[in-house]
mmCIF file of C-alpha atoms in Angstrom:
data_model
loop_
_atom_site.group_PDB
_atom_site.id
_atom_site.type_symbol
_atom_site.label_atom_id
_atom_site.label_comp_id
_atom_site.label_asym_id
_atom_site.label_seq_id
_atom_site.Cartn_x
_atom_site.Cartn_y
_atom_site.Cartn_z
ATOM 1 C CA MET R 1 27.828 -5.983 -29.568
ATOM 2 C CA ILE R 2 26.974 -2.429 -30.395
ATOM 3 C CA ARG R 3 23.709 -2.656 -28.650
ATOM 4 C CA ASP R 4 25.173 -3.768 -25.423
ATOM 5 C CA ALA R 5 27.616 -0.844 -25.261
ATOM 6 C CA ALA R 6 24.799 1.591 -26.299
ATOM 7 C CA SER R 7 22.640 0.056 -23.708
ATOM 8 C CA SER R 8 25.131 0.668 -20.850
ATOM 9 C CA VAL R 9 25.586 4.297 -22.066
ATOM 10 C CA PHE R 10 21.861 4.979 -22.027
ATOM 11 C CA ALA R 11 21.355 3.203 -18.803
ATOM 12 C CA ALA R 12 24.166 5.242 -17.117
ATOM 13 C CA LEU R 13 22.649 8.508 -18.419
ATOM 14 C CA ALA R 14 19.155 7.551 -17.493
ATOM 15 C CA ASP R 15 19.754 8.947 -14.038
ATOM 16 C CA PRO R 16 19.272 12.718 -13.708
ATOM 17 C CA THR R 17 22.223 13.059 -11.111
ATOM 18 C CA ARG R 18 24.572 11.352 -13.476
ATOM 19 C CA ARG R 19 23.572 13.615 -16.328
ATOM 20 C CA ALA R 20 24.078 16.621 -14.143
ATOM 21 C CA LEU R 21 27.563 15.170 -13.124
ATOM 22 C CA VAL R 22 28.566 14.663 -16.732
ATOM 23 C CA GLU R 23 27.447 18.200 -17.604
ATOM 24 C CA ALA R 24 29.391 19.610 -14.706
ATOM 25 C CA ILE R 25 32.495 17.730 -15.694
ATOM 26 C CA ALA R 26 32.064 18.759 -19.343
ATOM 27 C CA ARG R 27 31.861 22.388 -18.296
ATOM 28 C CA GLY R 28 34.750 22.298 -15.935
ATOM 29 C CA GLY R 29 37.009 20.202 -18.050
ATOM 30 C CA GLU R 30 37.813 17.723 -15.194
ATOM 31 C CA ALA R 31 36.949 17.374 -11.679
ATOM 32 C CA THR R 32 37.453 15.212 -8.455
ATOM 33 C CA ALA R 33 34.737 13.625 -6.448
ATOM 34 C CA SER R 34 35.356 16.118 -3.631
ATOM 35 C CA GLN R 35 34.863 19.064 -5.925
ATOM 36 C CA LEU R 36 31.698 17.534 -7.334
ATOM 37 C CA SER R 37 30.278 16.660 -3.973
ATOM 38 C CA ALA R 38 30.827 20.288 -2.896
ATOM 39 C CA ALA R 39 28.889 21.413 -5.898
ATOM 40 C CA PHE R 40 26.051 18.859 -5.554
ATOM 41 C CA PRO R 41 23.620 18.174 -2.639
ATOM 42 C CA ILE R 42 24.860 14.610 -2.453
ATOM 43 C CA SER R 43 27.527 12.879 -0.331
ATOM 44 C CA ARG R 44 31.081 12.371 -1.712
ATOM 45 C CA GLN R 45 30.299 8.587 -1.404
ATOM 46 C CA ALA R 46 27.222 8.913 -3.603
ATOM 47 C CA VAL R 47 29.235 11.025 -6.150
ATOM 48 C CA THR R 48 31.958 8.300 -6.277
ATOM 49 C CA LYS R 49 29.389 5.730 -6.902
ATOM 50 C CA HIS R 50 27.837 7.701 -9.885
ATOM 51 C CA LEU R 51 31.384 8.395 -11.224
ATOM 52 C CA ALA R 52 32.119 4.663 -11.195
ATOM 53 C CA ALA R 53 29.012 3.838 -13.110
ATOM 54 C CA LEU R 54 29.698 6.552 -15.605
ATOM 55 C CA SER R 55 33.297 5.229 -15.970
ATOM 56 C CA GLU R 56 32.153 1.681 -16.394
ATOM 57 C CA ALA R 57 29.773 2.778 -19.228
ATOM 58 C CA GLY R 58 32.828 4.405 -20.940
ATOM 59 C CA LEU R 59 31.668 7.929 -20.537
ATOM 60 C CA LEU R 60 34.502 9.080 -18.213
ATOM 61 C CA ARG R 61 38.157 8.468 -17.924
ATOM 62 C CA SER R 62 40.151 9.250 -14.817
ATOM 63 C CA HIS R 63 43.700 9.656 -13.702
ATOM 64 C CA ARG R 64 45.282 10.045 -10.293
ATOM 65 C CA VAL R 65 46.628 13.451 -9.212
ATOM 66 C CA GLY R 66 48.228 13.233 -5.702
ATOM 67 C CA ARG R 67 45.707 11.556 -3.442
ATOM 68 C CA GLU R 68 42.809 12.140 -5.777
ATOM 69 C CA GLN R 69 41.253 10.725 -8.781
ATOM 70 C CA ARG R 70 40.383 13.335 -11.495
ATOM 71 C CA TYR R 71 37.556 12.660 -13.863
ATOM 72 C CA ALA R 72 37.293 13.872 -17.478
ATOM 73 C CA LEU R 73 34.851 13.146 -20.285
ATOM 74 C CA GLU R 74 35.556 10.232 -22.671
ATOM 75 C CA PRO R 75 33.839 11.519 -25.839
ATOM 76 C CA VAL R 76 34.338 8.165 -27.687
ATOM 77 C CA GLY R 77 32.050 6.785 -24.999
ATOM 78 C CA LEU R 78 29.131 7.894 -26.976
ATOM 79 C CA ASP R 79 30.171 6.197 -30.225
ATOM 80 C CA ALA R 80 28.488 2.941 -29.506
ATOM 81 C CA ALA R 81 25.150 4.614 -28.847
ATOM 82 C CA THR R 82 25.468 6.798 -31.933
ATOM 83 C CA GLN R 83 26.227 3.705 -34.055
ATOM 84 C CA TRP R 84 23.360 1.826 -32.692
ATOM 85 C CA MET R 85 20.984 4.615 -33.503
ATOM 86 C CA ALA R 86 22.432 4.857 -37.084
ATOM 87 C CA SER R 87 22.053 1.133 -37.705
ATOM 88 C CA VAL R 88 18.397 1.147 -36.481
ATOM 89 C CA GLY R 89 17.717 4.151 -38.651
ATOM 90 C CA SER R 90 19.165 2.547 -41.791
ATOM 91 C CA LEU R 91 16.900 -0.563 -41.209
ATOM 92 C CA TRP R 92 13.889 1.735 -41.221
ATOM 93 C CA ASP R 93 15.129 3.452 -44.478
ATOM 94 C CA ARG R 94 15.264 -0.035 -46.083
ATOM 95 C CA ARG R 95 11.847 -1.114 -44.760
ATOM 96 C CA LEU R 96 10.122 2.223 -45.900
ATOM 97 C CA ALA R 97 11.687 1.771 -49.347
ATOM 98 C CA THR R 98 10.119 -1.719 -49.517
ATOM 99 C CA LEU R 99 6.772 -0.292 -48.417
ATOM 100 C CA LYS R 100 6.911 2.403 -51.203
ATOM 101 C CA GLU R 101 7.725 -0.296 -53.752
ATOM 102 C CA GLN R 102 4.847 -2.416 -52.577
ATOM 103 C CA LEU R 103 2.407 0.543 -52.755
ATOM 104 C CA ALA R 104 3.570 1.466 -56.182
ATOM 105 C CA ALA R 105 3.472 -2.102 -57.513
ATOM 106 C CA ALA R 106 -0.133 -2.545 -56.584
ATOM 107 C CA PRO R 107 -1.883 0.649 -57.634
ATOM 108 C CA GLN R 108 -5.392 1.546 -56.757
ATOM 109 C CA PRO R 109 -7.859 0.118 -59.309
ATOM 110 C CA MET H 1 13.745 12.215 -41.310
ATOM 111 C CA ALA H 2 15.336 12.529 -37.876
ATOM 112 C CA SER H 3 17.230 10.425 -35.554
ATOM 113 C CA GLY H 4 18.060 11.045 -31.956
ATOM 114 C CA LEU H 5 16.560 12.500 -29.046
ATOM 115 C CA ARG H 6 13.281 14.429 -29.457
ATOM 116 C CA ASN H 7 12.470 17.912 -28.524
ATOM 117 C CA CYS H 8 16.116 18.785 -28.016
ATOM 118 C CA GLY H 9 16.957 22.167 -29.215
ATOM 119 C CA THR H 10 20.514 23.320 -30.066
ATOM 120 C CA ALA H 11 20.395 26.540 -27.942
ATOM 121 C CA GLY H 12 22.942 27.144 -25.342
ATOM 122 C CA LEU H 13 25.975 25.285 -26.732
ATOM 123 C CA ARG H 14 28.000 25.636 -23.665
ATOM 124 C CA VAL H 15 29.547 22.202 -23.968
ATOM 125 C CA PRO H 16 30.821 22.345 -27.540
ATOM 126 C CA ASP H 17 32.687 18.985 -27.589
ATOM 127 C CA VAL H 18 30.005 16.820 -26.180
ATOM 128 C CA GLN H 19 27.099 16.087 -28.478
ATOM 129 C CA LEU H 20 24.572 13.251 -27.816
ATOM 130 C CA PHE H 21 22.744 12.611 -31.080
ATOM 131 C CA GLY H 22 22.822 16.355 -31.846
ATOM 132 C CA CYS H 23 21.944 17.507 -28.386
ATOM 133 C CA THR H 24 24.366 18.882 -25.937
ATOM 134 C CA ILE H 25 24.626 17.291 -22.536
ATOM 135 C CA ALA H 26 23.150 20.642 -21.308
ATOM 136 C CA ASP H 27 20.139 20.186 -23.532
ATOM 137 C CA VAL H 28 19.759 16.654 -22.405
ATOM 138 C CA GLN H 29 19.901 17.591 -18.774
ATOM 139 C CA ARG H 30 17.572 20.516 -19.113
ATOM 140 C CA SER H 31 14.870 18.685 -21.026
ATOM 141 C CA GLY H 32 15.369 15.280 -19.478
ATOM 142 C CA CYS H 33 14.883 13.711 -22.910
ATOM 143 C CA MET H 34 17.090 10.734 -22.246
ATOM 144 C CA ILE H 35 15.074 8.115 -24.047
ATOM 145 C CA PRO H 36 16.761 7.765 -27.439
ATOM 146 C CA SER H 37 14.478 7.338 -30.379
ATOM 147 C CA VAL H 38 14.886 6.759 -34.067
ATOM 148 C CA GLU H 39 12.291 8.553 -36.130
ATOM 149 C CA ARG H 40 11.426 8.324 -39.851
ATOM 150 C CA ARG H 41 8.821 10.205 -41.851
ATOM 151 C CA ALA H 42 7.691 9.220 -45.346
ATOM 152 C CA VAL H 43 5.102 10.614 -47.595
ATOM 153 C CA LEU H 44 3.496 7.705 -49.506
ATOM 154 C CA ASP H 45 1.667 8.074 -52.744
ATOM 155 C CA ALA H 46 -1.448 6.117 -51.687
ATOM 156 C CA PRO H 47 -4.651 6.753 -49.734
ATOM 157 C CA ILE H 48 -4.600 6.260 -46.001
ATOM 158 C CA GLU H 49 -6.739 3.158 -46.177
ATOM 159 C CA ARG H 50 -4.383 1.366 -48.404
ATOM 160 C CA VAL H 51 -1.368 2.442 -46.361
ATOM 161 C CA TRP H 52 -2.944 1.158 -43.236
ATOM 162 C CA GLU H 53 -3.704 -2.130 -44.888
ATOM 163 C CA ALA H 54 -0.085 -2.443 -46.050
ATOM 164 C CA ILE H 55 1.304 -1.404 -42.607
ATOM 165 C CA THR H 56 -0.776 -3.963 -40.745
ATOM 166 C CA ASP H 57 -0.301 -6.691 -43.360
ATOM 167 C CA GLY H 58 3.365 -6.381 -42.414
ATOM 168 C CA SER H 59 4.952 -7.979 -45.497
ATOM 169 C CA TRP H 60 7.174 -4.960 -45.858
ATOM 170 C CA LEU H 61 8.705 -5.809 -42.508
ATOM 171 C CA ASP H 62 9.431 -9.496 -43.060
ATOM 172 C CA LYS H 63 8.245 -12.349 -45.302
ATOM 173 C CA ASP H 64 6.990 -14.160 -42.203
ATOM 174 C CA VAL H 65 4.519 -11.880 -40.413
ATOM 175 C CA ASP H 66 1.460 -12.632 -38.401
ATOM 176 C CA ILE H 67 -0.086 -9.887 -36.134
ATOM 177 C CA ASP H 68 -3.400 -9.874 -34.375
ATOM 178 C CA VAL H 69 -4.140 -6.195 -34.809
ATOM 179 C CA ARG H 70 -5.941 -5.209 -31.571
ATOM 180 C CA PRO H 71 -4.820 -3.976 -28.180
ATOM 181 C CA GLY H 72 -3.261 -7.058 -26.385
ATOM 182 C CA GLY H 73 -2.954 -8.892 -29.755
ATOM 183 C CA THR H 74 0.166 -10.914 -30.188
ATOM 184 C CA GLY H 75 2.103 -12.216 -33.243
ATOM 185 C CA ARG H 76 5.441 -12.278 -34.853
ATOM 186 C CA ILE H 77 7.490 -10.429 -37.456
ATOM 187 C CA GLY H 78 10.161 -12.878 -38.601
ATOM 188 C CA ASP H 79 12.091 -13.927 -35.505
ATOM 189 C CA ARG H 80 10.662 -11.174 -33.453
ATOM 190 C CA SER H 81 7.697 -11.556 -31.120
ATOM 191 C CA VAL H 82 5.109 -8.740 -31.050
ATOM 192 C CA LEU H 83 2.580 -7.418 -28.700
ATOM 193 C CA VAL H 84 0.108 -4.826 -29.926
ATOM 194 C CA THR H 85 -0.140 -2.152 -27.133
ATOM 195 C CA ASP H 86 -2.407 0.359 -28.836
ATOM 196 C CA VAL H 87 -4.566 0.662 -31.901
ATOM 197 C CA ASP H 88 -6.544 3.604 -33.494
ATOM 198 C CA PRO H 89 -7.762 1.797 -36.536
ATOM 199 C CA GLY H 90 -6.574 3.455 -39.816
ATOM 200 C CA ARG H 91 -4.484 5.967 -37.973
ATOM 201 C CA HIS H 92 -2.127 4.554 -35.380
ATOM 202 C CA ILE H 93 -0.674 1.376 -34.036
ATOM 203 C CA SER H 94 1.869 0.896 -31.283
ATOM 204 C CA LEU H 95 3.787 -2.411 -30.718
ATOM 205 C CA LEU H 96 6.387 -3.841 -28.418
ATOM 206 C CA TRP H 97 8.635 -6.067 -30.442
ATOM 207 C CA TRP H 98 11.394 -8.194 -29.071
ATOM 208 C CA GLU H 99 13.943 -10.844 -29.771
ATOM 209 C CA GLY H 100 15.425 -12.222 -26.577
ATOM 210 C CA ASP H 101 16.257 -9.280 -24.291
ATOM 211 C CA ASP H 102 16.258 -6.831 -27.257
ATOM 212 C CA VAL H 103 12.966 -4.940 -26.705
ATOM 213 C CA SER H 104 11.800 -1.816 -28.567
ATOM 214 C CA SER H 105 8.558 0.057 -28.796
ATOM 215 C CA VAL H 106 7.468 0.991 -32.256
ATOM 216 C CA ASP H 107 4.741 3.438 -33.214
ATOM 217 C CA PHE H 108 3.328 3.988 -36.618
ATOM 218 C CA SER H 109 1.075 7.082 -37.224
ATOM 219 C CA LEU H 110 -0.768 7.896 -40.428
ATOM 220 C CA THR H 111 -1.995 11.238 -41.547
ATOM 221 C CA PRO H 112 -3.776 11.955 -44.831
ATOM 222 C CA THR H 113 -2.128 14.732 -46.859
ATOM 223 C CA ASP H 114 -2.663 16.364 -50.198
ATOM 224 C CA GLU H 115 0.008 14.013 -51.831
ATOM 225 C CA GLY H 116 -1.252 10.906 -50.150
ATOM 226 C CA THR H 117 -0.394 9.664 -46.698
ATOM 227 C CA GLU H 118 2.295 10.637 -44.302
ATOM 228 C CA LEU H 119 3.688 7.902 -42.170
ATOM 229 C CA ILE H 120 5.746 8.564 -39.058
ATOM 230 C CA VAL H 121 7.615 5.599 -37.530
ATOM 231 C CA ILE H 122 9.280 5.947 -34.203
ATOM 232 C CA GLU H 123 11.235 3.175 -32.626
ATOM 233 C CA ARG H 124 12.352 3.499 -28.924
ATOM 234 C CA PRO H 125 14.705 0.858 -27.480
ATOM 235 C CA THR H 126 13.826 -0.018 -23.895
ATOM 236 C CA PHE H 127 17.307 -1.001 -23.066
ATOM 237 C CA GLN H 128 15.947 -3.385 -20.599
ATOM 238 C CA SER H 129 15.297 -7.060 -20.687
ATOM 239 C CA SER H 130 11.825 -8.512 -20.893
ATOM 240 C CA GLY H 131 10.449 -6.327 -18.048
ATOM 241 C CA PRO H 132 8.461 -4.030 -20.244
ATOM 242 C CA VAL H 133 6.905 -6.965 -22.178
ATOM 243 C CA ALA H 134 5.923 -8.828 -19.012
ATOM 244 C CA SER H 135 4.225 -5.731 -17.566
ATOM 245 C CA ALA H 136 2.351 -4.937 -20.804
ATOM 246 C CA GLN H 137 1.251 -8.569 -21.012
ATOM 247 C CA ARG H 138 0.054 -8.489 -17.346
ATOM 248 C CA ALA H 139 -1.869 -5.216 -18.113
ATOM 249 C CA PHE H 140 -3.687 -6.871 -21.011
ATOM 250 C CA ALA H 141 -4.353 -10.167 -19.218
ATOM 251 C CA TYR H 142 -6.278 -8.252 -16.470
ATOM 252 C CA ALA H 143 -7.967 -5.848 -18.835
#
């Protein structure tokens, strides 16, 4: 379901450290957990945990280079969230059209 | 008419490929505006009193609507349950509405204009299960 996928994206990005990690990866193209933990005031273990959460939400993809996992952005990870927003928006468009019709059908005496 | 994260500018496009509802990740990180919202504005050709009546009557939202319009008031809109969290009569009403674990807060604000009434609707998903509903219900139970 779209909402479930959107929900996990928003939940993953609700954490400021994770947003900062996503930004750093977006800027740098790709990064390893060691590089990120050198740039952030948190342990490599904590970085790895955040990267796992972001990967699980579909926001990052990774591949192994040598002994390390390299993380890059997965832009389609945002698609579900964007779709969810669009579907809620079109529901409101329909409701507002109904409200306008109602008000027009019963004009002020 | 807008949809997406509020108060997010488009300045500083340092991350061109990554856009979150029109905001760059950098904007999102800087402003911390991570609660997504869907916003709609409509100018209605009717005086504010009539629009308020229509809004709170709720028949534009579903055929089957029953809402107790006061803070802490409950009701339903179709299959959704409703809890009224805030009311400024004639001007503003905030609700939580939910169906199962699908919980949103919805705000309706009315402003009189030269042409009639401006209505702003903002829906914010909570992306949580019934936690927000339970805590709002507790708050009203002890009020």
